[in-house]
């Protein structure tokens, strides 16, 4: 067994997120060509706020905790829309916390430096929304696990293997009976932490290993859906795609209502000739075309989970498009 752990990279080495091109960063500039692929030309935080508002009404949110907020752009959008929001930003990276302080200067925001898995759960007290956007793939992932590792009872196993085994048993998570596999240990622990703290609403978005392209687009987009976490090689560190069905099961254990879907439910693409051409032209794209095609595919490669705790009713049963 090995562990993919990015904590030291984020604490000491990370200089910039520039090359990681998260959705939030890709849409931050009004000049971003990615915005033109969407039905509505706006930044990520504005899209997400509108999505949550349609689904649950954002009026109910007064204290938001964002974990791993990167450059702080998403929260900047939220505060612009609701200046009265009380906000806590938790991040392991001192450099990114500095960027968040810059982006959120002038607002009443609490900044907490630390690994979310190690922070006092009291940090979640009073929060009515927790956002974990594009961060759980960075949390520790166990690699090269075997069926025997999970089926065994021995206390001789490494601490991390025992933790994975406990989670797998407690939440009845599935795992392969043959070969080796990866397990999103940190993501499972983070979801367990927010759900056991009874946070009313939790939003998660990340690369999925279970992504599904809608029927009508399968002719154009061909995305792998291996069903087990896979490595994404990045500068200075690797992250892993998430097995969303595991996170969903943990949330259901704590009686959360679960809404799950592709990011395209939130960032609705304008399915016109231009986008279709990006998918059909193949290898002959310009650099910008490549970037746009990658962005457009990510709308289906990413999944979200919207977890709604007992007592809160969603306004709609279908996720509205557009
Ligand atoms: C890929 S960036 C995403 C940033 C931002 N949410 C976005 O969508 O642009 C991952 C973020 O998670 C933070 N992070 C990674 N591991 C963390 C941990 N264990 N605890 C808290 N924050 C963490 C990183 O420092 C960074 O801010």
Tab-separated table of C-alpha atoms and ligand atoms in Angstrom:
chain	number	residue	atom	x	y	z
A	1	UNK	CA	0.000	0.000	0.000
A	2	UNK	CA	1.161	3.544	-0.764
A	3	UNK	CA	-0.371	6.901	0.119
A	4	UNK	CA	-0.744	9.850	-2.209
A	5	UNK	CA	-0.511	12.765	0.195
A	6	UNK	CA	-0.290	16.349	-1.082
A	7	UNK	CA	-0.186	18.065	2.326
A	8	UNK	CA	3.512	18.987	2.224
A	9	UNK	CA	3.235	20.182	-1.353
A	10	UNK	CA	0.390	22.514	-0.402
A	11	UNK	CA	2.048	23.668	2.813
A	12	UNK	CA	5.551	24.334	1.524
A	13	UNK	CA	5.954	24.096	-2.270
A	14	UNK	CA	2.847	25.458	-3.936
A	15	UNK	CA	3.529	28.815	-5.584
A	16	UNK	CA	0.547	29.186	-7.880
A	17	UNK	CA	-2.603	27.444	-9.048
A	18	UNK	CA	-2.182	29.013	-12.478
A	19	UNK	CA	-1.448	25.859	-14.423
A	20	UNK	CA	-4.148	23.861	-12.584
A	21	UNK	CA	-6.880	25.867	-14.277
A	22	UNK	CA	-9.712	25.133	-11.889
A	23	UNK	CA	-13.196	25.964	-13.146
A	24	UNK	CA	-13.320	28.926	-10.821
A	25	UNK	CA	-10.052	30.312	-12.173
A	26	UNK	CA	-10.928	29.500	-15.792
A	27	UNK	CA	-14.115	31.580	-15.526
A	28	UNK	CA	-12.812	34.384	-13.320
A	29	UNK	CA	-12.010	36.864	-16.084
A	30	UNK	CA	-14.865	38.408	-18.103
A	31	UNK	CA	-12.552	37.973	-21.100
A	32	UNK	CA	-12.266	34.211	-20.601
A	33	UNK	CA	-13.192	32.377	-23.826
A	34	UNK	CA	-14.549	29.549	-21.638
A	35	UNK	CA	-17.425	31.807	-20.603
A	36	UNK	CA	-18.555	31.966	-24.230
A	37	UNK	CA	-19.246	28.228	-24.198
A	38	UNK	CA	-21.834	28.649	-21.473
A	39	UNK	CA	-25.455	29.696	-21.792
A	40	UNK	CA	-24.789	32.448	-19.287
A	41	UNK	CA	-21.579	34.497	-19.411
A	42	UNK	CA	-20.544	34.670	-15.761
A	43	UNK	CA	-18.006	33.616	-13.176
A	44	UNK	CA	-18.112	30.300	-11.352
A	45	UNK	CA	-19.291	31.662	-8.005
A	46	UNK	CA	-22.211	33.453	-9.655
A	47	UNK	CA	-23.240	30.254	-11.446
A	48	UNK	CA	-22.962	28.208	-8.264
A	49	UNK	CA	-24.873	30.744	-6.197
A	50	UNK	CA	-27.689	30.776	-8.771
A	51	UNK	CA	-27.764	26.977	-8.804
A	52	UNK	CA	-27.992	26.764	-4.999
A	53	UNK	CA	-30.577	29.524	-4.959
A	54	UNK	CA	-32.809	27.709	-7.471
A	55	UNK	CA	-32.411	24.499	-5.560
A	56	UNK	CA	-32.641	25.607	-1.945
A	57	UNK	CA	-32.887	29.401	-1.781
A	58	UNK	CA	-29.653	31.030	-0.602
A	59	UNK	CA	-31.584	33.191	1.863
A	60	UNK	CA	-31.224	30.339	4.334
A	61	UNK	CA	-27.426	30.623	4.346
A	62	UNK	CA	-25.909	32.994	6.854
A	63	UNK	CA	-22.570	31.312	7.681
A	64	UNK	CA	-20.571	29.632	4.928
A	65	UNK	CA	-17.383	27.648	5.447
A	66	UNK	CA	-15.255	27.073	2.373
A	67	UNK	CA	-12.523	24.478	2.584
A	68	UNK	CA	-9.666	24.812	0.118
A	69	UNK	CA	-10.824	28.063	-1.445
A	70	UNK	CA	-7.788	28.532	-3.723
A	71	UNK	CA	-7.660	32.156	-4.873
A	72	UNK	CA	-10.924	33.020	-3.098
A	73	UNK	CA	-12.791	33.886	-6.302
A	74	UNK	CA	-15.838	31.739	-5.575
A	75	UNK	CA	-16.307	33.335	-2.162
A	76	UNK	CA	-15.721	36.809	-3.614
A	77	UNK	CA	-18.724	36.192	-5.873
A	78	UNK	CA	-20.832	34.886	-2.986
A	79	UNK	CA	-20.073	37.899	-0.804
A	80	UNK	CA	-20.788	40.310	-3.663
A	81	UNK	CA	-24.212	38.715	-3.960
A	82	UNK	CA	-24.826	38.506	-0.190
A	83	UNK	CA	-22.616	41.031	1.659
A	84	UNK	CA	-24.132	39.993	5.013
A	85	UNK	CA	-22.706	36.453	4.781
A	86	UNK	CA	-20.482	35.331	7.615
A	87	UNK	CA	-17.560	33.489	6.038
A	88	UNK	CA	-14.837	31.125	7.251
A	89	UNK	CA	-12.068	30.041	4.861
A	90	UNK	CA	-10.037	26.965	5.841
A	91	UNK	CA	-6.926	26.147	3.835
A	92	UNK	CA	-3.766	24.133	4.304
A	93	UNK	CA	-1.733	26.417	2.050
A	94	UNK	CA	-0.418	29.645	3.618
A	95	UNK	CA	0.225	31.086	0.148
A	96	UNK	CA	-3.320	30.467	-1.006
A	97	UNK	CA	-4.697	31.876	2.226
A	98	UNK	CA	-2.754	35.046	1.419
A	99	UNK	CA	-4.404	35.115	-1.997
A	100	UNK	CA	-7.796	34.659	-0.329
A	101	UNK	CA	-7.086	37.542	2.084
A	102	UNK	CA	-6.291	39.690	-0.942
A	103	UNK	CA	-9.419	38.674	-2.885
A	104	UNK	CA	-11.677	39.122	0.153
A	105	UNK	CA	-10.071	42.256	1.573
A	106	UNK	CA	-12.560	44.606	3.184
A	107	UNK	CA	-14.971	41.854	4.179
A	108	UNK	CA	-15.495	40.266	7.556
A	109	UNK	CA	-13.912	36.862	6.879
A	110	UNK	CA	-12.238	34.449	9.263
A	111	UNK	CA	-9.178	32.674	7.811
A	112	UNK	CA	-8.003	29.390	9.306
A	113	UNK	CA	-4.756	27.768	8.248
A	114	UNK	CA	-4.693	23.995	8.587
A	115	UNK	CA	-5.383	20.580	7.174
A	116	UNK	CA	-9.148	20.243	7.287
A	117	UNK	CA	-8.855	16.620	8.414
A	118	UNK	CA	-6.989	17.790	11.495
A	119	UNK	CA	-8.906	20.958	12.337
A	120	UNK	CA	-11.192	21.045	15.367
A	121	UNK	CA	-14.687	20.034	14.157
A	122	UNK	CA	-15.910	23.006	16.232
A	123	UNK	CA	-14.923	25.115	13.232
A	124	UNK	CA	-18.116	23.862	11.582
A	125	UNK	CA	-20.385	24.902	14.444
A	126	UNK	CA	-23.070	27.276	13.221
A	127	UNK	CA	-22.164	26.822	9.549
A	128	UNK	CA	-25.197	26.316	7.365
A	129	UNK	CA	-23.268	25.665	4.152
A	130	UNK	CA	-19.881	23.994	3.616
A	131	UNK	CA	-18.263	24.214	0.191
A	132	UNK	CA	-15.542	21.830	-0.953
A	133	UNK	CA	-14.841	22.723	-4.546
A	134	UNK	CA	-12.073	20.948	-6.451
A	135	UNK	CA	-10.161	20.092	-3.303
A	136	UNK	CA	-11.050	16.555	-2.253
A	137	UNK	CA	-8.924	15.039	-5.035
A	138	UNK	CA	-5.946	16.525	-3.182
A	139	UNK	CA	-6.817	14.776	0.071
A	140	UNK	CA	-4.948	11.533	0.888
A	141	UNK	CA	-5.674	8.578	-1.378
A	142	UNK	CA	-4.549	5.051	-0.571
A	143	UNK	CA	-3.042	3.197	-3.527
A	144	UNK	CA	-2.404	-0.465	-4.295
A	145	UNK	CA	-4.921	-1.741	-1.768
A	146	UNK	CA	-6.037	-5.349	-2.097
A	147	UNK	CA	-9.169	-7.277	-1.231
A	148	UNK	CA	-7.155	-9.040	1.475
A	149	UNK	CA	-6.214	-5.654	3.014
A	150	UNK	CA	-9.898	-4.848	3.397
A	151	UNK	CA	-11.208	-8.297	4.268
A	152	UNK	CA	-8.574	-9.048	6.897
A	153	UNK	CA	-9.041	-8.442	10.599
A	154	UNK	CA	-5.405	-8.156	11.567
A	155	UNK	CA	-4.416	-5.154	13.643
A	156	UNK	CA	-0.965	-5.522	12.147
A	157	UNK	CA	-2.030	-3.539	9.065
A	158	UNK	CA	-0.764	0.002	8.614
A	159	UNK	CA	-2.815	2.682	10.404
A	160	UNK	CA	-4.092	4.104	7.094
A	161	UNK	CA	-5.249	0.665	5.929
A	162	UNK	CA	-7.105	0.179	9.192
A	163	UNK	CA	-8.792	3.555	8.772
A	164	UNK	CA	-9.852	2.657	5.229
A	165	UNK	CA	-11.143	-0.706	6.413
A	166	UNK	CA	-13.165	0.925	9.188
A	167	UNK	CA	-14.786	3.356	6.763
A	168	UNK	CA	-15.482	0.649	4.208
A	169	UNK	CA	-17.201	-1.491	6.834
A	170	UNK	CA	-19.061	1.280	8.628
A	171	UNK	CA	-20.566	2.677	5.430
A	172	UNK	CA	-20.698	-0.603	3.470
A	173	UNK	CA	-18.559	0.737	0.637
A	174	UNK	CA	-17.808	-1.594	-2.229
A	175	UNK	CA	-14.330	-2.551	-3.409
A	176	UNK	CA	-12.964	-4.946	-6.035
A	177	UNK	CA	-12.411	-8.577	-5.192
A	178	UNK	CA	-9.440	-8.831	-7.560
A	179	UNK	CA	-6.391	-6.774	-8.363
A	180	UNK	CA	-5.352	-3.596	-6.596
A	181	UNK	CA	-7.372	-0.428	-6.163
A	182	UNK	CA	-7.194	3.141	-4.870
A	183	UNK	CA	-9.428	4.475	-2.099
A	184	UNK	CA	-10.172	8.181	-1.467
A	185	UNK	CA	-9.474	7.963	2.256
A	186	UNK	CA	-9.193	11.715	2.892
A	187	UNK	CA	-12.311	12.555	0.883
A	188	UNK	CA	-14.296	9.910	2.792
A	189	UNK	CA	-13.019	11.285	6.119
A	190	UNK	CA	-13.846	14.865	5.114
A	191	UNK	CA	-17.405	13.938	4.136
A	192	UNK	CA	-17.776	11.943	7.341
A	193	UNK	CA	-16.545	14.982	9.289
A	194	UNK	CA	-19.028	17.470	7.801
A	195	UNK	CA	-21.954	15.027	7.882
A	196	UNK	CA	-21.342	13.905	11.453
A	197	UNK	CA	-21.185	17.604	12.413
A	198	UNK	CA	-24.719	17.853	10.953
A	199	UNK	CA	-23.884	20.772	8.658
A	200	UNK	CA	-27.256	21.514	7.007
A	201	UNK	CA	-25.993	21.820	3.407
A	202	UNK	CA	-22.760	20.599	1.831
A	203	UNK	CA	-21.588	21.215	-1.715
A	204	UNK	CA	-18.797	19.129	-3.244
A	205	UNK	CA	-17.439	19.248	-6.770
A	206	UNK	CA	-14.452	17.387	-8.198
A	207	UNK	CA	-13.148	15.147	-11.007
A	208	UNK	CA	-15.116	11.919	-10.898
A	209	UNK	CA	-14.063	8.380	-11.778
A	210	UNK	CA	-17.744	7.580	-12.327
A	211	UNK	CA	-18.568	10.409	-14.731
A	212	UNK	CA	-21.347	9.726	-17.214
A	213	UNK	CA	-21.941	11.617	-20.433
A	214	UNK	CA	-25.656	12.131	-21.177
A	215	UNK	CA	-27.058	9.842	-23.843
A	216	UNK	CA	-27.494	12.600	-26.447
A	217	UNK	CA	-23.826	13.657	-26.222
A	218	UNK	CA	-22.187	10.234	-26.258
A	219	UNK	CA	-21.711	10.476	-30.008
A	220	UNK	CA	-19.513	13.534	-29.434
A	221	UNK	CA	-17.817	13.030	-26.076
A	222	UNK	CA	-16.100	9.882	-25.035
A	223	UNK	CA	-15.042	9.991	-21.391
A	224	UNK	CA	-13.586	7.086	-19.465
A	225	UNK	CA	-15.577	6.041	-16.410
A	226	UNK	CA	-13.328	3.453	-14.750
A	227	UNK	CA	-15.256	3.369	-11.492
A	228	UNK	CA	-12.102	3.478	-9.365
A	229	UNK	CA	-10.026	6.561	-8.456
A	230	UNK	CA	-7.397	7.365	-11.069
A	231	UNK	CA	-4.276	9.458	-10.960
A	232	UNK	CA	-4.200	12.977	-12.382
A	233	UNK	CA	-0.614	14.037	-12.814
A	234	UNK	CA	-0.046	17.704	-11.953
A	235	UNK	CA	2.941	19.938	-11.397
A	236	UNK	CA	4.636	19.014	-8.102
A	237	UNK	CA	1.898	16.613	-6.991
A	238	UNK	CA	-0.713	14.126	-8.117
A	239	UNK	CA	-4.364	14.149	-7.318
A	240	UNK	CA	-6.959	11.407	-7.687
A	241	UNK	CA	-10.408	11.343	-9.204
A	242	UNK	CA	-13.192	10.687	-6.703
A	243	UNK	CA	-15.457	7.709	-6.371
A	244	UNK	CA	-18.591	9.766	-5.788
A	245	UNK	CA	-20.766	6.748	-4.976
A	246	UNK	CA	-18.700	6.234	-1.800
A	247	UNK	CA	-19.184	9.832	-0.687
A	248	UNK	CA	-22.871	9.604	-1.515
A	249	UNK	CA	-23.229	6.481	0.656
A	250	UNK	CA	-21.528	8.157	3.601
A	251	UNK	CA	-23.873	11.138	3.335
A	252	UNK	CA	-26.932	8.880	3.127
A	253	UNK	CA	-25.771	7.071	6.272
A	254	UNK	CA	-26.191	10.422	8.042
A	255	UNK	CA	-29.684	10.790	6.504
A	256	UNK	CA	-28.747	13.497	4.015
A	257	UNK	CA	-30.769	13.981	0.869
A	258	UNK	CA	-28.346	13.684	-2.033
A	259	UNK	CA	-28.443	15.503	-5.348
A	260	UNK	CA	-25.744	14.404	-7.741
A	261	UNK	CA	-24.942	15.257	-11.313
A	262	UNK	CA	-22.393	16.547	-13.811
A	263	UNK	CA	-20.987	20.039	-13.408
A	264	UNK	CA	-22.871	20.824	-16.629
A	265	UNK	CA	-26.000	21.104	-14.423
A	266	UNK	CA	-24.398	24.182	-12.854
A	267	UNK	CA	-22.361	25.518	-15.776
A	268	UNK	CA	-24.797	24.841	-18.579
A	269	UNK	CA	-23.043	24.628	-21.943
A	270	UNK	CA	-24.429	26.343	-25.000
A	271	UNK	CA	-24.747	23.259	-27.176
A	272	UNK	CA	-24.383	25.051	-30.468
A	273	UNK	CA	-22.376	24.358	-33.612
A	274	UNK	CA	-19.209	25.883	-32.145
A	275	UNK	CA	-19.070	23.495	-29.219
A	276	UNK	CA	-20.008	20.513	-31.328
A	277	UNK	CA	-17.241	21.451	-33.779
A	278	UNK	CA	-14.704	21.433	-30.930
A	279	UNK	CA	-15.623	17.854	-30.207
A	280	UNK	CA	-15.570	16.696	-33.811
A	281	UNK	CA	-12.528	18.489	-35.253
A	282	UNK	CA	-10.134	16.211	-33.355
A	283	UNK	CA	-6.402	16.819	-33.575
A	284	UNK	CA	-6.532	19.961	-35.730
A	285	UNK	CA	-7.508	22.410	-33.030
A	286	UNK	CA	-5.658	25.615	-32.210
A	287	UNK	CA	-4.259	26.011	-28.664
A	288	UNK	CA	-7.350	27.931	-27.657
A	289	UNK	CA	-9.544	25.286	-29.257
A	290	UNK	CA	-7.769	22.570	-27.227
A	291	UNK	CA	-8.284	24.551	-24.033
A	292	UNK	CA	-11.951	25.039	-24.806
A	293	UNK	CA	-12.485	21.405	-25.666
A	294	UNK	CA	-10.822	20.366	-22.413
A	295	UNK	CA	-12.973	22.818	-20.478
A	296	UNK	CA	-16.136	21.589	-22.196
A	297	UNK	CA	-15.294	17.949	-21.449
A	298	UNK	CA	-14.613	18.830	-17.830
A	299	UNK	CA	-18.237	19.916	-17.566
A	300	UNK	CA	-18.998	16.187	-17.747
A	301	UNK	CA	-15.787	14.872	-16.154
A	302	UNK	CA	-16.632	16.718	-12.928
A	303	UNK	CA	-19.503	15.703	-10.715
A	304	UNK	CA	-21.099	17.529	-7.828
A	305	UNK	CA	-22.861	16.368	-4.714
A	306	UNK	CA	-25.341	18.625	-2.999
A	307	UNK	CA	-26.045	17.155	0.422
A	308	UNK	CA	-29.098	18.419	2.217
A	309	UNK	CA	-29.541	17.590	5.876
A	310	UNK	CA	-32.791	16.633	7.573
A	311	UNK	CA	-35.309	19.380	7.975
A	312	UNK	CA	-34.339	21.312	4.847
A	313	UNK	CA	-36.529	20.917	1.845
A	314	UNK	CA	-35.304	21.547	-1.678
A	315	UNK	CA	-37.422	23.869	-3.764
A	316	UNK	CA	-37.350	21.659	-6.835
A	317	UNK	CA	-37.023	18.019	-7.587
A	318	UNK	CA	-35.370	18.448	-10.969
A	319	UNK	CA	-32.164	20.390	-11.442
A	320	UNK	CA	-33.148	23.224	-13.750
A	321	UNK	CA	-31.016	23.582	-16.871
A	322	UNK	CA	-29.780	26.913	-18.033
B	1	LIG	C1	-7.123	22.625	-6.719
B	1	LIG	S1	-7.253	23.840	-5.473
B	1	LIG	C2	-8.929	24.377	-5.713
B	1	LIG	C3	-9.125	25.778	-5.265
B	1	LIG	C4	-10.535	26.349	-5.398
B	1	LIG	N1	-11.495	25.631	-4.581
B	1	LIG	C5	-10.968	26.375	-6.837
B	1	LIG	O1	-11.940	25.682	-7.169
B	1	LIG	O2	-10.342	27.091	-7.624
B	1	LIG	C6	-7.328	22.895	-3.966
B	1	LIG	C7	-7.459	23.733	-2.716
B	1	LIG	O3	-7.579	22.882	-1.587
B	1	LIG	C8	-6.625	23.234	-0.601
B	1	LIG	N2	-6.314	22.011	0.162
B	1	LIG	C9	-5.708	20.895	-0.281
B	1	LIG	N3	-5.628	19.983	0.699
B	1	LIG	C10	-6.217	20.534	1.796
B	1	LIG	C11	-6.455	20.085	3.132
B	1	LIG	N4	-6.062	18.864	3.533
B	1	LIG	N5	-7.071	20.918	4.002
B	1	LIG	C12	-7.479	22.165	3.608
B	1	LIG	N6	-7.272	22.645	2.356
B	1	LIG	C13	-6.660	21.832	1.456
B	1	LIG	C14	-5.476	23.803	-1.422
B	1	LIG	O4	-4.566	24.551	-0.688
B	1	LIG	C15	-6.257	24.614	-2.433
B	1	LIG	O5	-6.707	25.845	-1.903
